[in-house]
């Protein structure tokens, strides 16, 4: 059962209220309670999702000990908050680059049915990462056909874009 947004945000709201009231002078048991709260940080799980140009999404889980919500928000100001559940915050960021997976082991190739495809490893024995469009292989030079069959390594964003642009004119138009 999914909890209401108020139930999910309650620990954060309480933490903010405590932080705001910390600047005011207190006496007696209220001051003692405030001192106790200042020594007990908020423990937050942060999930960072990076979305790459090639469609790959990486997730990193970070356990944060939060003494100040102001510092917490400042730390993730370049990220977009997409979900909060209990003490778990999910942030997302679009990365203007290809994923580390493609840089390390990505190859452009052509599937048996003529679709320009990216493989995790060489095309002849690897799994498909992403498919693009069907190309008319007969219109390619034999050297280019061989390159696609053997696999064209992808190491940079520029090379990724260049290969896609190179093969776009050879795409089979659907009628």
PDB file of C-alpha atoms in Angstrom:
ATOM      1  CA  UNK A   1       0.000   0.000   0.000  1.00  0.00           C
ATOM      2  CA  UNK A   2       1.417   3.380  -1.011  1.00  0.00           C
ATOM      3  CA  UNK A   3       1.647   5.932   1.771  1.00  0.00           C
ATOM      4  CA  UNK A   4       0.229   9.417   1.408  1.00  0.00           C
ATOM      5  CA  UNK A   5       2.601  12.224   0.465  1.00  0.00           C
ATOM      6  CA  UNK A   6       2.127  13.775   3.917  1.00  0.00           C
ATOM      7  CA  UNK A   7       3.188  10.543   5.617  1.00  0.00           C
ATOM      8  CA  UNK A   8       6.220  10.342   3.326  1.00  0.00           C
ATOM      9  CA  UNK A   9       7.214  13.959   3.850  1.00  0.00           C
ATOM     10  CA  UNK A  10       6.562  14.085   7.625  1.00  0.00           C
ATOM     11  CA  UNK A  11      10.159  13.234   8.706  1.00  0.00           C
ATOM     12  CA  UNK A  12      11.489  15.944   6.404  1.00  0.00           C
ATOM     13  CA  UNK A  13       8.942  18.513   7.561  1.00  0.00           C
ATOM     14  CA  UNK A  14       9.809  17.759  11.189  1.00  0.00           C
ATOM     15  CA  UNK A  15      13.500  18.063  10.431  1.00  0.00           C
ATOM     16  CA  UNK A  16      12.926  21.439   8.757  1.00  0.00           C
ATOM     17  CA  UNK A  17      10.849  22.717  11.686  1.00  0.00           C
ATOM     18  CA  UNK A  18      13.533  21.636  14.115  1.00  0.00           C
ATOM     19  CA  UNK A  19      16.201  23.328  12.007  1.00  0.00           C
ATOM     20  CA  UNK A  20      14.215  26.577  11.896  1.00  0.00           C
ATOM     21  CA  UNK A  21      13.540  26.653  15.619  1.00  0.00           C
ATOM     22  CA  UNK A  22      17.156  25.851  16.476  1.00  0.00           C
ATOM     23  CA  UNK A  23      18.083  29.515  16.244  1.00  0.00           C
ATOM     24  CA  UNK A  24      15.645  30.573  18.961  1.00  0.00           C
ATOM     25  CA  UNK A  25      16.658  30.532  22.627  1.00  0.00           C
ATOM     26  CA  UNK A  26      14.853  27.827  24.612  1.00  0.00           C
ATOM     27  CA  UNK A  27      14.798  26.936  28.251  1.00  0.00           C
ATOM     28  CA  UNK A  28      14.165  23.796  30.284  1.00  0.00           C
ATOM     29  CA  UNK A  29      13.045  20.558  28.682  1.00  0.00           C
ATOM     30  CA  UNK A  30      12.364  22.203  25.287  1.00  0.00           C
ATOM     31  CA  UNK A  31      16.034  23.192  24.981  1.00  0.00           C
ATOM     32  CA  UNK A  32      17.131  19.718  26.054  1.00  0.00           C
ATOM     33  CA  UNK A  33      14.840  18.141  23.444  1.00  0.00           C
ATOM     34  CA  UNK A  34      16.184  20.501  20.758  1.00  0.00           C
ATOM     35  CA  UNK A  35      19.804  19.664  21.675  1.00  0.00           C
ATOM     36  CA  UNK A  36      18.973  15.978  21.416  1.00  0.00           C
ATOM     37  CA  UNK A  37      17.442  16.454  17.957  1.00  0.00           C
ATOM     38  CA  UNK A  38      20.460  18.429  16.737  1.00  0.00           C
ATOM     39  CA  UNK A  39      22.696  15.511  17.651  1.00  0.00           C
ATOM     40  CA  UNK A  40      20.505  13.024  15.778  1.00  0.00           C
ATOM     41  CA  UNK A  41      20.893  13.508  12.031  1.00  0.00           C
ATOM     42  CA  UNK A  42      18.376  12.420   9.453  1.00  0.00           C
ATOM     43  CA  UNK A  43      19.413   9.277   7.586  1.00  0.00           C
ATOM     44  CA  UNK A  44      18.386   9.456   3.942  1.00  0.00           C
ATOM     45  CA  UNK A  45      18.771   7.031   1.067  1.00  0.00           C
ATOM     46  CA  UNK A  46      19.457   8.836  -2.198  1.00  0.00           C
ATOM     47  CA  UNK A  47      19.029   7.133  -5.564  1.00  0.00           C
ATOM     48  CA  UNK A  48      20.775   8.909  -8.433  1.00  0.00           C
ATOM     49  CA  UNK A  49      19.567   8.004 -11.921  1.00  0.00           C
ATOM     50  CA  UNK A  50      21.691   9.059 -14.871  1.00  0.00           C
ATOM     51  CA  UNK A  51      19.970   8.916 -18.277  1.00  0.00           C
ATOM     52  CA  UNK A  52      22.405   8.693 -21.196  1.00  0.00           C
ATOM     53  CA  UNK A  53      21.891   9.585 -24.878  1.00  0.00           C
ATOM     54  CA  UNK A  54      21.883   5.927 -25.869  1.00  0.00           C
ATOM     55  CA  UNK A  55      18.943   5.191 -23.568  1.00  0.00           C
ATOM     56  CA  UNK A  56      20.998   3.499 -20.865  1.00  0.00           C
ATOM     57  CA  UNK A  57      20.057   4.418 -17.281  1.00  0.00           C
ATOM     58  CA  UNK A  58      22.503   3.912 -14.430  1.00  0.00           C
ATOM     59  CA  UNK A  59      21.430   3.932 -10.783  1.00  0.00           C
ATOM     60  CA  UNK A  60      23.635   4.766  -7.839  1.00  0.00           C
ATOM     61  CA  UNK A  61      22.450   4.370  -4.243  1.00  0.00           C
ATOM     62  CA  UNK A  62      23.958   6.699  -1.655  1.00  0.00           C
ATOM     63  CA  UNK A  63      23.286   6.632   2.088  1.00  0.00           C
ATOM     64  CA  UNK A  64      23.365  10.190   3.408  1.00  0.00           C
ATOM     65  CA  UNK A  65      23.644  11.400   6.973  1.00  0.00           C
ATOM     66  CA  UNK A  66      21.897  14.744   6.843  1.00  0.00           C
ATOM     67  CA  UNK A  67      22.575  17.377   9.499  1.00  0.00           C
ATOM     68  CA  UNK A  68      21.230  20.240   7.393  1.00  0.00           C
ATOM     69  CA  UNK A  69      18.507  20.101   4.754  1.00  0.00           C
ATOM     70  CA  UNK A  70      19.949  23.279   3.247  1.00  0.00           C
ATOM     71  CA  UNK A  71      23.257  21.516   2.610  1.00  0.00           C
ATOM     72  CA  UNK A  72      21.440  18.432   1.361  1.00  0.00           C
ATOM     73  CA  UNK A  73      19.468  20.388  -1.274  1.00  0.00           C
ATOM     74  CA  UNK A  74      22.588  22.336  -2.277  1.00  0.00           C
ATOM     75  CA  UNK A  75      24.465  19.082  -2.837  1.00  0.00           C
ATOM     76  CA  UNK A  76      21.831  17.861  -5.318  1.00  0.00           C
ATOM     77  CA  UNK A  77      20.911  21.177  -6.951  1.00  0.00           C
ATOM     78  CA  UNK A  78      22.015  19.890 -10.390  1.00  0.00           C
ATOM     79  CA  UNK A  79      19.593  16.978 -10.137  1.00  0.00           C
ATOM     80  CA  UNK A  80      15.825  16.789 -10.654  1.00  0.00           C
ATOM     81  CA  UNK A  81      13.861  15.286  -7.775  1.00  0.00           C
ATOM     82  CA  UNK A  82      11.419  12.729  -9.212  1.00  0.00           C
ATOM     83  CA  UNK A  83      10.206  10.805  -6.152  1.00  0.00           C
ATOM     84  CA  UNK A  84      10.222  10.771  -2.360  1.00  0.00           C
ATOM     85  CA  UNK A  85       9.099   7.755  -0.394  1.00  0.00           C
ATOM     86  CA  UNK A  86       9.713   7.569   3.339  1.00  0.00           C
ATOM     87  CA  UNK A  87      13.352   8.641   3.686  1.00  0.00           C
ATOM     88  CA  UNK A  88      14.310   7.712   0.113  1.00  0.00           C
ATOM     89  CA  UNK A  89      14.841  10.482  -2.433  1.00  0.00           C
ATOM     90  CA  UNK A  90      15.121   9.655  -6.138  1.00  0.00           C
ATOM     91  CA  UNK A  91      16.954  12.208  -8.264  1.00  0.00           C
ATOM     92  CA  UNK A  92      17.412  12.106 -12.026  1.00  0.00           C
ATOM     93  CA  UNK A  93      19.884  13.760 -14.363  1.00  0.00           C
ATOM     94  CA  UNK A  94      20.166  13.679 -18.152  1.00  0.00           C
ATOM     95  CA  UNK A  95      23.754  13.169 -19.258  1.00  0.00           C
ATOM     96  CA  UNK A  96      24.776  14.611 -22.635  1.00  0.00           C
ATOM     97  CA  UNK A  97      27.043  11.664 -23.382  1.00  0.00           C
ATOM     98  CA  UNK A  98      26.909   7.962 -24.158  1.00  0.00           C
ATOM     99  CA  UNK A  99      26.909   5.497 -21.294  1.00  0.00           C
ATOM    100  CA  UNK A 100      30.072   3.974 -19.822  1.00  0.00           C
ATOM    101  CA  UNK A 101      28.805   0.591 -21.114  1.00  0.00           C
ATOM    102  CA  UNK A 102      28.932   1.809 -24.726  1.00  0.00           C
ATOM    103  CA  UNK A 103      32.329   3.413 -24.259  1.00  0.00           C
ATOM    104  CA  UNK A 104      33.731   0.182 -22.858  1.00  0.00           C
ATOM    105  CA  UNK A 105      32.052  -2.463 -24.999  1.00  0.00           C
ATOM    106  CA  UNK A 106      29.549  -0.963 -27.454  1.00  0.00           C
ATOM    107  CA  UNK A 107      29.626  -1.837 -31.159  1.00  0.00           C
ATOM    108  CA  UNK A 108      27.438  -0.720 -34.041  1.00  0.00           C
ATOM    109  CA  UNK A 109      26.405  -3.601 -36.246  1.00  0.00           C
ATOM    110  CA  UNK A 110      23.566  -4.793 -38.393  1.00  0.00           C
ATOM    111  CA  UNK A 111      21.038  -7.429 -37.331  1.00  0.00           C
ATOM    112  CA  UNK A 112      20.154 -10.342 -39.655  1.00  0.00           C
ATOM    113  CA  UNK A 113      17.073  -8.413 -40.787  1.00  0.00           C
ATOM    114  CA  UNK A 114      19.133  -5.334 -41.699  1.00  0.00           C
ATOM    115  CA  UNK A 115      18.483  -3.107 -38.671  1.00  0.00           C
ATOM    116  CA  UNK A 116      21.280  -0.810 -37.498  1.00  0.00           C
ATOM    117  CA  UNK A 117      21.900  -2.016 -33.963  1.00  0.00           C
ATOM    118  CA  UNK A 118      24.206  -1.456 -31.000  1.00  0.00           C
ATOM    119  CA  UNK A 119      25.574  -4.590 -29.368  1.00  0.00           C
ATOM    120  CA  UNK A 120      27.263  -5.194 -26.044  1.00  0.00           C
ATOM    121  CA  UNK A 121      30.393  -6.635 -27.655  1.00  0.00           C
ATOM    122  CA  UNK A 122      30.962  -7.740 -31.229  1.00  0.00           C
ATOM    123  CA  UNK A 123      27.728  -8.250 -33.226  1.00  0.00           C
ATOM    124  CA  UNK A 124      28.264 -11.943 -34.038  1.00  0.00           C
ATOM    125  CA  UNK A 125      28.034 -13.135 -30.432  1.00  0.00           C
ATOM    126  CA  UNK A 126      26.568 -10.422 -28.257  1.00  0.00           C
ATOM    127  CA  UNK A 127      23.288  -9.160 -26.925  1.00  0.00           C
ATOM    128  CA  UNK A 128      21.483  -6.201 -28.443  1.00  0.00           C
ATOM    129  CA  UNK A 129      21.520  -2.966 -26.455  1.00  0.00           C
ATOM    130  CA  UNK A 130      19.565  -0.735 -28.827  1.00  0.00           C
ATOM    131  CA  UNK A 131      18.077  -0.896 -32.330  1.00  0.00           C
ATOM    132  CA  UNK A 132      17.552   2.077 -34.642  1.00  0.00           C
ATOM    133  CA  UNK A 133      16.272   1.709 -38.193  1.00  0.00           C
ATOM    134  CA  UNK A 134      16.434  -0.708 -41.079  1.00  0.00           C
ATOM    135  CA  UNK A 135      19.074   0.062 -43.682  1.00  0.00           C
ATOM    136  CA  UNK A 136      19.393  -1.011 -47.295  1.00  0.00           C
ATOM    137  CA  UNK A 137      22.643  -2.957 -47.001  1.00  0.00           C
ATOM    138  CA  UNK A 138      22.901  -3.448 -50.782  1.00  0.00           C
ATOM    139  CA  UNK A 139      23.449   0.292 -51.220  1.00  0.00           C
ATOM    140  CA  UNK A 140      26.515   0.272 -48.954  1.00  0.00           C
ATOM    141  CA  UNK A 141      30.061  -0.180 -50.222  1.00  0.00           C
ATOM    142  CA  UNK A 142      31.360  -3.681 -49.551  1.00  0.00           C
ATOM    143  CA  UNK A 143      33.971  -2.282 -47.139  1.00  0.00           C
ATOM    144  CA  UNK A 144      31.238  -0.556 -45.083  1.00  0.00           C
ATOM    145  CA  UNK A 145      29.146  -3.737 -45.127  1.00  0.00           C
ATOM    146  CA  UNK A 146      32.129  -5.655 -43.715  1.00  0.00           C
ATOM    147  CA  UNK A 147      32.677  -3.039 -41.008  1.00  0.00           C
ATOM    148  CA  UNK A 148      29.058  -3.388 -39.879  1.00  0.00           C
ATOM    149  CA  UNK A 149      29.244  -7.184 -39.902  1.00  0.00           C
ATOM    150  CA  UNK A 150      32.445  -7.146 -37.817  1.00  0.00           C
ATOM    151  CA  UNK A 151      31.214  -4.305 -35.613  1.00  0.00           C
ATOM    152  CA  UNK A 152      32.156  -0.636 -35.387  1.00  0.00           C
ATOM    153  CA  UNK A 153      33.377   0.230 -31.873  1.00  0.00           C
ATOM    154  CA  UNK A 154      31.769   3.207 -30.126  1.00  0.00           C
ATOM    155  CA  UNK A 155      34.082   5.104 -27.807  1.00  0.00           C
ATOM    156  CA  UNK A 156      32.804   8.676 -27.839  1.00  0.00           C
ATOM    157  CA  UNK A 157      29.565  10.602 -28.153  1.00  0.00           C
ATOM    158  CA  UNK A 158      30.832  12.277 -31.333  1.00  0.00           C
ATOM    159  CA  UNK A 159      31.547   8.907 -32.968  1.00  0.00           C
ATOM    160  CA  UNK A 160      28.120   7.619 -31.881  1.00  0.00           C
ATOM    161  CA  UNK A 161      26.380  10.594 -33.540  1.00  0.00           C
ATOM    162  CA  UNK A 162      28.622  10.389 -36.620  1.00  0.00           C
ATOM    163  CA  UNK A 163      27.815   6.716 -37.277  1.00  0.00           C
ATOM    164  CA  UNK A 164      24.066   7.313 -36.894  1.00  0.00           C
ATOM    165  CA  UNK A 165      24.229  10.266 -39.307  1.00  0.00           C
ATOM    166  CA  UNK A 166      26.315   8.246 -41.782  1.00  0.00           C
ATOM    167  CA  UNK A 167      23.731   5.460 -42.025  1.00  0.00           C
ATOM    168  CA  UNK A 168      20.574   7.597 -41.922  1.00  0.00           C
ATOM    169  CA  UNK A 169      20.571   8.169 -45.720  1.00  0.00           C
ATOM    170  CA  UNK A 170      20.549   4.378 -46.192  1.00  0.00           C
ATOM    171  CA  UNK A 171      17.459   3.831 -44.031  1.00  0.00           C
ATOM    172  CA  UNK A 172      14.616   1.988 -45.673  1.00  0.00           C
ATOM    173  CA  UNK A 173      11.614   4.283 -45.964  1.00  0.00           C
ATOM    174  CA  UNK A 174       8.368   2.676 -44.792  1.00  0.00           C
ATOM    175  CA  UNK A 175       5.384   3.420 -46.986  1.00  0.00           C
TER     176      UNK A 175
END
